Short mmCIF file of N, CA and C in Angstrom, two decimals:
data_model
loop_
_atom_site.label_atom_id
_atom_site.label_comp_id
_atom_site.label_asym_id
_atom_site.label_seq_id
_atom_site.Cartn_x
_atom_site.Cartn_y
_atom_site.Cartn_z
N MET A 1 0.82 -1.19 0.00
CA MET A 1 0.00 0.00 0.00
C MET A 1 0.87 1.25 0.00
N GLY A 2 2.08 1.20 0.59
CA GLY A 2 2.94 2.36 0.67
C GLY A 2 3.38 2.85 -0.70
N ILE A 3 3.75 1.94 -1.59
CA ILE A 3 4.17 2.32 -2.93
C ILE A 3 3.01 2.95 -3.69
N ARG A 4 1.83 2.37 -3.54
CA ARG A 4 0.65 2.92 -4.22
C ARG A 4 0.36 4.34 -3.73
N ASN A 5 0.48 4.55 -2.41
CA ASN A 5 0.23 5.87 -1.85
C ASN A 5 1.21 6.89 -2.39
N VAL A 6 2.49 6.52 -2.48
CA VAL A 6 3.50 7.43 -3.00
C VAL A 6 3.22 7.73 -4.46
N LEU A 7 2.87 6.69 -5.24
CA LEU A 7 2.57 6.88 -6.66
C LEU A 7 1.37 7.78 -6.85
N LEU A 8 0.28 7.52 -6.12
CA LEU A 8 -0.92 8.36 -6.25
C LEU A 8 -0.63 9.80 -5.83
N GLY A 9 0.15 9.96 -4.78
CA GLY A 9 0.50 11.31 -4.35
C GLY A 9 1.32 12.03 -5.41
N ALA A 10 2.26 11.32 -6.02
CA ALA A 10 3.07 11.94 -7.06
C ALA A 10 2.23 12.31 -8.27
N LEU A 11 1.31 11.44 -8.66
CA LEU A 11 0.44 11.74 -9.79
C LEU A 11 -0.43 12.96 -9.50
N ALA A 12 -1.00 12.99 -8.31
CA ALA A 12 -1.86 14.13 -7.95
C ALA A 12 -1.05 15.41 -7.90
N THR A 13 0.16 15.32 -7.35
CA THR A 13 1.01 16.50 -7.27
C THR A 13 1.41 16.97 -8.65
N ALA A 14 1.57 16.04 -9.58
CA ALA A 14 1.99 16.39 -10.93
C ALA A 14 0.90 17.06 -11.74
N GLY A 15 -0.29 17.13 -11.19
CA GLY A 15 -1.36 17.83 -11.88
C GLY A 15 -2.41 16.94 -12.50
N LEU A 16 -2.25 15.62 -12.38
CA LEU A 16 -3.26 14.74 -12.95
C LEU A 16 -4.57 14.85 -12.19
N ALA A 17 -4.50 15.20 -10.93
CA ALA A 17 -5.75 15.37 -10.16
C ALA A 17 -6.58 16.48 -10.77
N GLY A 18 -5.94 17.54 -11.22
CA GLY A 18 -6.67 18.63 -11.85
C GLY A 18 -7.35 18.16 -13.13
N ALA A 19 -6.67 17.31 -13.89
CA ALA A 19 -7.26 16.78 -15.12
C ALA A 19 -8.46 15.89 -14.79
N MET A 20 -8.33 15.09 -13.72
CA MET A 20 -9.45 14.23 -13.33
C MET A 20 -10.63 15.06 -12.86
N LEU A 21 -10.36 16.15 -12.18
CA LEU A 21 -11.44 16.99 -11.69
C LEU A 21 -12.24 17.57 -12.85
N THR A 22 -11.57 17.95 -13.91
CA THR A 22 -12.29 18.52 -15.04
C THR A 22 -13.07 17.47 -15.80
N ALA A 23 -12.68 16.19 -15.67
CA ALA A 23 -13.37 15.12 -16.38
C ALA A 23 -14.63 14.65 -15.65
N VAL A 24 -14.79 15.03 -14.40
CA VAL A 24 -15.94 14.59 -13.61
C VAL A 24 -17.10 15.53 -13.81
N THR A 25 -18.26 14.98 -14.08
CA THR A 25 -19.48 15.77 -14.15
C THR A 25 -20.21 15.62 -12.84
N PRO A 26 -20.21 16.66 -11.96
CA PRO A 26 -20.85 16.51 -10.66
C PRO A 26 -22.28 16.04 -10.79
N GLY A 27 -22.62 15.05 -10.00
CA GLY A 27 -23.98 14.55 -9.96
C GLY A 27 -24.28 13.48 -11.00
N ALA A 28 -23.38 13.25 -11.97
CA ALA A 28 -23.66 12.28 -13.02
C ALA A 28 -23.81 10.87 -12.44
N ALA A 29 -22.87 10.47 -11.56
CA ALA A 29 -22.96 9.13 -10.97
C ALA A 29 -24.15 9.04 -10.06
N GLN A 30 -24.48 10.11 -9.36
CA GLN A 30 -25.63 10.10 -8.47
C GLN A 30 -26.90 9.82 -9.27
N ALA A 31 -27.08 10.51 -10.35
CA ALA A 31 -28.28 10.32 -11.17
C ALA A 31 -28.27 8.93 -11.81
N ALA A 32 -27.13 8.49 -12.32
CA ALA A 32 -27.04 7.22 -13.01
C ALA A 32 -27.21 6.04 -12.07
N GLU A 33 -26.76 6.16 -10.84
CA GLU A 33 -26.80 5.04 -9.91
C GLU A 33 -27.95 5.15 -8.92
N GLY A 34 -28.74 6.20 -9.01
CA GLY A 34 -29.94 6.32 -8.18
C GLY A 34 -29.70 6.44 -6.69
N CYS A 35 -28.62 7.05 -6.28
CA CYS A 35 -28.26 7.15 -4.87
C CYS A 35 -28.48 8.54 -4.30
N THR A 36 -28.64 8.59 -3.00
CA THR A 36 -28.68 9.85 -2.26
C THR A 36 -27.75 9.72 -1.05
N THR A 37 -27.53 10.82 -0.37
CA THR A 37 -26.72 10.81 0.85
C THR A 37 -27.62 10.90 2.09
N LYS A 38 -28.89 10.57 1.95
CA LYS A 38 -29.81 10.63 3.08
C LYS A 38 -29.51 9.52 4.09
N TYR A 39 -29.70 9.83 5.37
CA TYR A 39 -29.58 8.90 6.48
C TYR A 39 -28.20 8.21 6.52
N PRO A 40 -27.12 9.00 6.57
CA PRO A 40 -25.78 8.41 6.52
C PRO A 40 -25.33 7.78 7.83
N LYS A 41 -24.47 6.80 7.68
CA LYS A 41 -23.74 6.18 8.78
C LYS A 41 -22.28 6.15 8.37
N THR A 42 -21.40 6.24 9.34
CA THR A 42 -19.96 6.18 9.05
C THR A 42 -19.49 4.74 9.19
N ALA A 43 -18.87 4.21 8.13
CA ALA A 43 -18.40 2.83 8.11
C ALA A 43 -16.93 2.70 8.48
N ALA A 44 -16.12 3.71 8.13
CA ALA A 44 -14.69 3.66 8.40
C ALA A 44 -14.13 5.07 8.38
N VAL A 45 -13.07 5.29 9.17
CA VAL A 45 -12.41 6.60 9.24
C VAL A 45 -10.91 6.38 9.28
N VAL A 46 -10.19 7.26 8.61
CA VAL A 46 -8.73 7.30 8.69
C VAL A 46 -8.35 8.77 8.80
N THR A 47 -7.24 9.06 9.48
CA THR A 47 -6.78 10.43 9.66
C THR A 47 -5.54 10.67 8.81
N LEU A 48 -5.52 11.83 8.18
CA LEU A 48 -4.38 12.25 7.35
C LEU A 48 -4.09 13.71 7.66
N ARG A 49 -2.97 13.97 8.34
CA ARG A 49 -2.57 15.34 8.68
C ARG A 49 -3.73 16.15 9.27
N SER A 50 -4.34 15.62 10.28
CA SER A 50 -5.45 16.20 11.05
C SER A 50 -6.79 16.22 10.30
N ARG A 51 -6.83 15.75 9.06
CA ARG A 51 -8.09 15.63 8.33
C ARG A 51 -8.71 14.26 8.63
N ALA A 52 -10.01 14.21 8.72
CA ALA A 52 -10.71 12.94 8.85
C ALA A 52 -11.23 12.56 7.47
N ILE A 53 -10.90 11.37 7.03
CA ILE A 53 -11.40 10.83 5.77
C ILE A 53 -12.37 9.73 6.15
N GLU A 54 -13.63 9.91 5.77
CA GLU A 54 -14.68 8.98 6.18
C GLU A 54 -15.27 8.25 4.98
N LEU A 55 -15.59 7.00 5.19
CA LEU A 55 -16.41 6.25 4.25
C LEU A 55 -17.80 6.23 4.85
N ARG A 56 -18.79 6.76 4.12
CA ARG A 56 -20.17 6.86 4.61
C ARG A 56 -21.06 5.96 3.76
N TYR A 57 -22.16 5.51 4.33
CA TYR A 57 -23.10 4.68 3.57
C TYR A 57 -24.50 4.89 4.13
N ASN A 58 -25.48 4.36 3.42
CA ASN A 58 -26.86 4.41 3.91
C ASN A 58 -27.56 3.08 3.62
N SER A 59 -28.80 2.97 4.05
CA SER A 59 -29.53 1.70 3.91
C SER A 59 -29.91 1.37 2.47
N GLN A 60 -29.75 2.33 1.54
CA GLN A 60 -30.01 2.08 0.12
C GLN A 60 -28.90 1.26 -0.53
N GLY A 61 -27.78 1.06 0.19
CA GLY A 61 -26.63 0.38 -0.39
C GLY A 61 -25.71 1.35 -1.10
N CYS A 62 -25.86 2.64 -0.81
CA CYS A 62 -25.04 3.68 -1.43
C CYS A 62 -23.90 4.06 -0.49
N ALA A 63 -22.74 4.40 -1.05
CA ALA A 63 -21.58 4.77 -0.26
C ALA A 63 -20.88 5.95 -0.91
N TRP A 64 -20.20 6.76 -0.08
CA TRP A 64 -19.48 7.93 -0.56
C TRP A 64 -18.37 8.28 0.42
N GLY A 65 -17.44 9.10 -0.02
CA GLY A 65 -16.35 9.55 0.83
C GLY A 65 -16.58 10.98 1.27
N ARG A 66 -16.04 11.31 2.46
CA ARG A 66 -16.13 12.68 2.97
C ARG A 66 -14.83 13.02 3.68
N ILE A 67 -14.34 14.24 3.46
CA ILE A 67 -13.16 14.74 4.14
C ILE A 67 -13.61 15.88 5.05
N LEU A 68 -13.14 15.85 6.29
CA LEU A 68 -13.48 16.86 7.29
C LEU A 68 -12.22 17.54 7.81
N ARG A 69 -12.37 18.76 8.26
CA ARG A 69 -11.27 19.57 8.82
C ARG A 69 -10.17 19.77 7.78
N GLY A 70 -10.56 19.89 6.53
CA GLY A 70 -9.61 20.07 5.45
C GLY A 70 -9.41 21.52 5.09
N SER A 71 -8.70 21.74 4.02
CA SER A 71 -8.39 23.08 3.51
C SER A 71 -8.58 23.09 2.00
N PRO A 72 -8.78 24.26 1.42
CA PRO A 72 -8.89 24.34 -0.04
C PRO A 72 -7.71 23.64 -0.71
N GLY A 73 -8.04 22.85 -1.72
CA GLY A 73 -7.03 22.08 -2.45
C GLY A 73 -6.97 20.62 -2.05
N ASP A 74 -7.49 20.26 -0.87
CA ASP A 74 -7.52 18.86 -0.46
C ASP A 74 -8.47 18.07 -1.35
N LEU A 75 -8.17 16.79 -1.55
CA LEU A 75 -8.96 15.94 -2.44
C LEU A 75 -9.60 14.78 -1.67
N ILE A 76 -10.76 14.35 -2.13
CA ILE A 76 -11.46 13.18 -1.59
C ILE A 76 -12.03 12.40 -2.78
N TRP A 77 -12.00 11.07 -2.70
CA TRP A 77 -12.59 10.22 -3.73
C TRP A 77 -12.87 8.85 -3.13
N VAL A 78 -13.51 7.98 -3.89
CA VAL A 78 -13.70 6.59 -3.48
C VAL A 78 -13.15 5.68 -4.56
N ASP A 79 -12.72 4.49 -4.12
CA ASP A 79 -12.32 3.40 -5.01
C ASP A 79 -13.34 2.29 -4.79
N ARG A 80 -13.75 1.61 -5.86
CA ARG A 80 -14.74 0.53 -5.74
C ARG A 80 -14.17 -0.73 -6.38
N SER A 81 -14.36 -1.87 -5.70
CA SER A 81 -13.86 -3.15 -6.18
C SER A 81 -15.00 -4.14 -6.35
N PHE A 82 -14.96 -4.87 -7.44
CA PHE A 82 -15.94 -5.92 -7.70
C PHE A 82 -15.35 -7.31 -7.43
N ASP A 83 -14.07 -7.38 -7.02
CA ASP A 83 -13.42 -8.68 -6.80
C ASP A 83 -12.68 -8.73 -5.46
N ARG A 84 -13.32 -8.20 -4.43
CA ARG A 84 -12.81 -8.25 -3.05
C ARG A 84 -11.50 -7.50 -2.85
N GLY A 85 -11.26 -6.46 -3.62
CA GLY A 85 -10.10 -5.60 -3.43
C GLY A 85 -8.86 -5.97 -4.21
N ARG A 86 -8.92 -7.02 -5.03
CA ARG A 86 -7.75 -7.38 -5.84
C ARG A 86 -7.49 -6.31 -6.91
N THR A 87 -8.55 -5.84 -7.53
CA THR A 87 -8.47 -4.72 -8.48
C THR A 87 -9.60 -3.76 -8.13
N TRP A 88 -9.51 -2.53 -8.61
CA TRP A 88 -10.56 -1.58 -8.30
C TRP A 88 -10.65 -0.46 -9.31
N GLN A 89 -11.81 0.19 -9.31
CA GLN A 89 -12.03 1.41 -10.09
C GLN A 89 -11.52 2.55 -9.22
N PRO A 90 -10.45 3.23 -9.61
CA PRO A 90 -9.89 4.28 -8.76
C PRO A 90 -10.51 5.66 -9.04
N HIS A 91 -10.42 6.50 -8.04
CA HIS A 91 -10.75 7.93 -8.15
C HIS A 91 -12.19 8.22 -8.59
N LEU A 92 -13.15 7.45 -8.10
CA LEU A 92 -14.55 7.72 -8.43
C LEU A 92 -15.02 8.95 -7.66
N GLY A 93 -15.70 9.83 -8.34
CA GLY A 93 -16.31 10.99 -7.69
C GLY A 93 -15.32 11.95 -7.09
N ILE A 94 -14.11 12.02 -7.62
CA ILE A 94 -13.08 12.88 -7.01
C ILE A 94 -13.59 14.32 -6.90
N ARG A 95 -13.38 14.87 -5.72
CA ARG A 95 -13.78 16.25 -5.44
C ARG A 95 -12.66 16.96 -4.70
N GLN A 96 -12.62 18.25 -4.87
CA GLN A 96 -11.62 19.10 -4.22
C GLN A 96 -12.34 20.10 -3.33
N ILE A 97 -11.75 20.37 -2.17
CA ILE A 97 -12.29 21.42 -1.32
C ILE A 97 -11.93 22.75 -1.96
N ASP A 98 -12.93 23.55 -2.29
CA ASP A 98 -12.68 24.89 -2.84
C ASP A 98 -12.77 25.94 -1.74
N THR A 99 -13.78 25.83 -0.89
CA THR A 99 -13.94 26.72 0.26
C THR A 99 -14.42 25.90 1.44
N GLY A 100 -14.24 26.40 2.62
CA GLY A 100 -14.68 25.68 3.81
C GLY A 100 -13.71 24.57 4.18
N GLY A 101 -14.18 23.66 5.04
CA GLY A 101 -13.30 22.63 5.55
C GLY A 101 -13.75 21.21 5.29
N SER A 102 -14.80 21.03 4.46
CA SER A 102 -15.23 19.66 4.17
C SER A 102 -15.75 19.55 2.75
N GLN A 103 -15.79 18.31 2.28
CA GLN A 103 -16.28 18.02 0.93
C GLN A 103 -16.63 16.54 0.91
N HIS A 104 -17.57 16.15 0.05
CA HIS A 104 -17.88 14.73 -0.11
C HIS A 104 -18.05 14.42 -1.59
N THR A 105 -17.86 13.13 -1.90
CA THR A 105 -18.07 12.66 -3.26
C THR A 105 -19.56 12.45 -3.47
N GLU A 106 -19.95 12.24 -4.70
CA GLU A 106 -21.32 11.80 -4.92
C GLU A 106 -21.43 10.36 -4.43
N PRO A 107 -22.63 9.90 -4.13
CA PRO A 107 -22.81 8.53 -3.65
C PRO A 107 -22.85 7.53 -4.81
N PHE A 108 -22.34 6.35 -4.55
CA PHE A 108 -22.30 5.28 -5.53
C PHE A 108 -23.06 4.07 -5.01
N ASN A 109 -23.81 3.42 -5.89
CA ASN A 109 -24.52 2.20 -5.53
C ASN A 109 -23.48 1.11 -5.34
N ASN A 110 -23.40 0.59 -4.14
CA ASN A 110 -22.32 -0.34 -3.82
C ASN A 110 -22.82 -1.68 -3.31
N LYS A 111 -24.02 -2.07 -3.63
CA LYS A 111 -24.58 -3.33 -3.13
C LYS A 111 -23.72 -4.51 -3.57
N GLY A 112 -23.19 -5.23 -2.57
CA GLY A 112 -22.43 -6.44 -2.85
C GLY A 112 -20.98 -6.23 -3.25
N ASN A 113 -20.49 -5.02 -3.25
CA ASN A 113 -19.11 -4.75 -3.64
C ASN A 113 -18.35 -4.15 -2.47
N LEU A 114 -17.06 -3.96 -2.64
CA LEU A 114 -16.26 -3.28 -1.63
C LEU A 114 -15.97 -1.86 -2.09
N ILE A 115 -15.86 -0.96 -1.14
CA ILE A 115 -15.56 0.43 -1.45
C ILE A 115 -14.70 1.00 -0.32
N ARG A 116 -13.89 1.99 -0.63
CA ARG A 116 -13.10 2.69 0.38
C ARG A 116 -13.03 4.16 -0.01
N ALA A 117 -12.82 5.02 0.98
CA ALA A 117 -12.65 6.45 0.74
C ALA A 117 -11.17 6.78 0.86
N CYS A 118 -10.69 7.65 -0.02
CA CYS A 118 -9.29 8.05 -0.02
C CYS A 118 -9.19 9.57 -0.07
N GLY A 119 -8.12 10.10 0.47
CA GLY A 119 -7.93 11.54 0.45
C GLY A 119 -6.47 11.92 0.35
N LYS A 120 -6.25 13.16 -0.06
CA LYS A 120 -4.91 13.73 -0.20
C LYS A 120 -4.95 15.18 0.24
N VAL A 121 -3.99 15.56 1.08
CA VAL A 121 -3.84 16.95 1.49
C VAL A 121 -3.08 17.67 0.38
N SER A 122 -3.55 18.84 0.00
CA SER A 122 -3.04 19.52 -1.21
C SER A 122 -1.53 19.68 -1.26
N ASN A 123 -0.87 20.02 -0.17
CA ASN A 123 0.56 20.33 -0.20
C ASN A 123 1.48 19.16 0.11
N TYR A 124 0.93 17.96 0.25
CA TYR A 124 1.72 16.80 0.63
C TYR A 124 1.47 15.65 -0.35
N PRO A 125 2.47 14.79 -0.56
CA PRO A 125 2.32 13.73 -1.57
C PRO A 125 1.53 12.51 -1.12
N GLU A 126 1.45 12.24 0.19
CA GLU A 126 0.84 10.98 0.62
C GLU A 126 -0.67 10.98 0.48
N VAL A 127 -1.17 9.75 0.26
CA VAL A 127 -2.60 9.48 0.12
C VAL A 127 -2.96 8.45 1.19
N HIS A 128 -4.07 8.66 1.87
CA HIS A 128 -4.54 7.69 2.85
C HIS A 128 -5.94 7.24 2.47
N CYS A 129 -6.21 5.95 2.70
CA CYS A 129 -7.51 5.36 2.39
C CYS A 129 -8.06 4.64 3.61
N THR A 130 -9.37 4.62 3.73
CA THR A 130 -9.99 3.81 4.77
C THR A 130 -9.83 2.35 4.39
N THR A 131 -10.25 1.48 5.29
CA THR A 131 -10.27 0.06 4.97
C THR A 131 -11.39 -0.20 3.95
N TRP A 132 -11.27 -1.30 3.25
CA TRP A 132 -12.32 -1.71 2.33
C TRP A 132 -13.54 -2.13 3.14
N ARG A 133 -14.73 -1.74 2.73
CA ARG A 133 -16.00 -2.13 3.39
C ARG A 133 -16.98 -2.57 2.34
#
């Protein structure tokens, strides 16, 4: 996991995160997957440089990531796996904090799959992810 974190941090620092942000259409996955963020529960939390990175879910089988106590430029996203974490779809719903101290991804329908929330602090290369749930 350490090598992956360094690699993802380097890619994000190199500006690929900005390219991914422009490729995301906010709300597209929410509409396509029929999810909402209503009635959330926290499934997992990890701390990164005083930021809380949370994996949230609800009874609809929807899951999303949220970053708290962050700063503008910090990133949050989720990874989803259909094969118990051996491979995964990376950087789903990537969002950046523009103002304030928190941000969340759009929710993804995750019934029967594994998902985790990941985040990156804008000025640092490391990436931290919650456990797979």
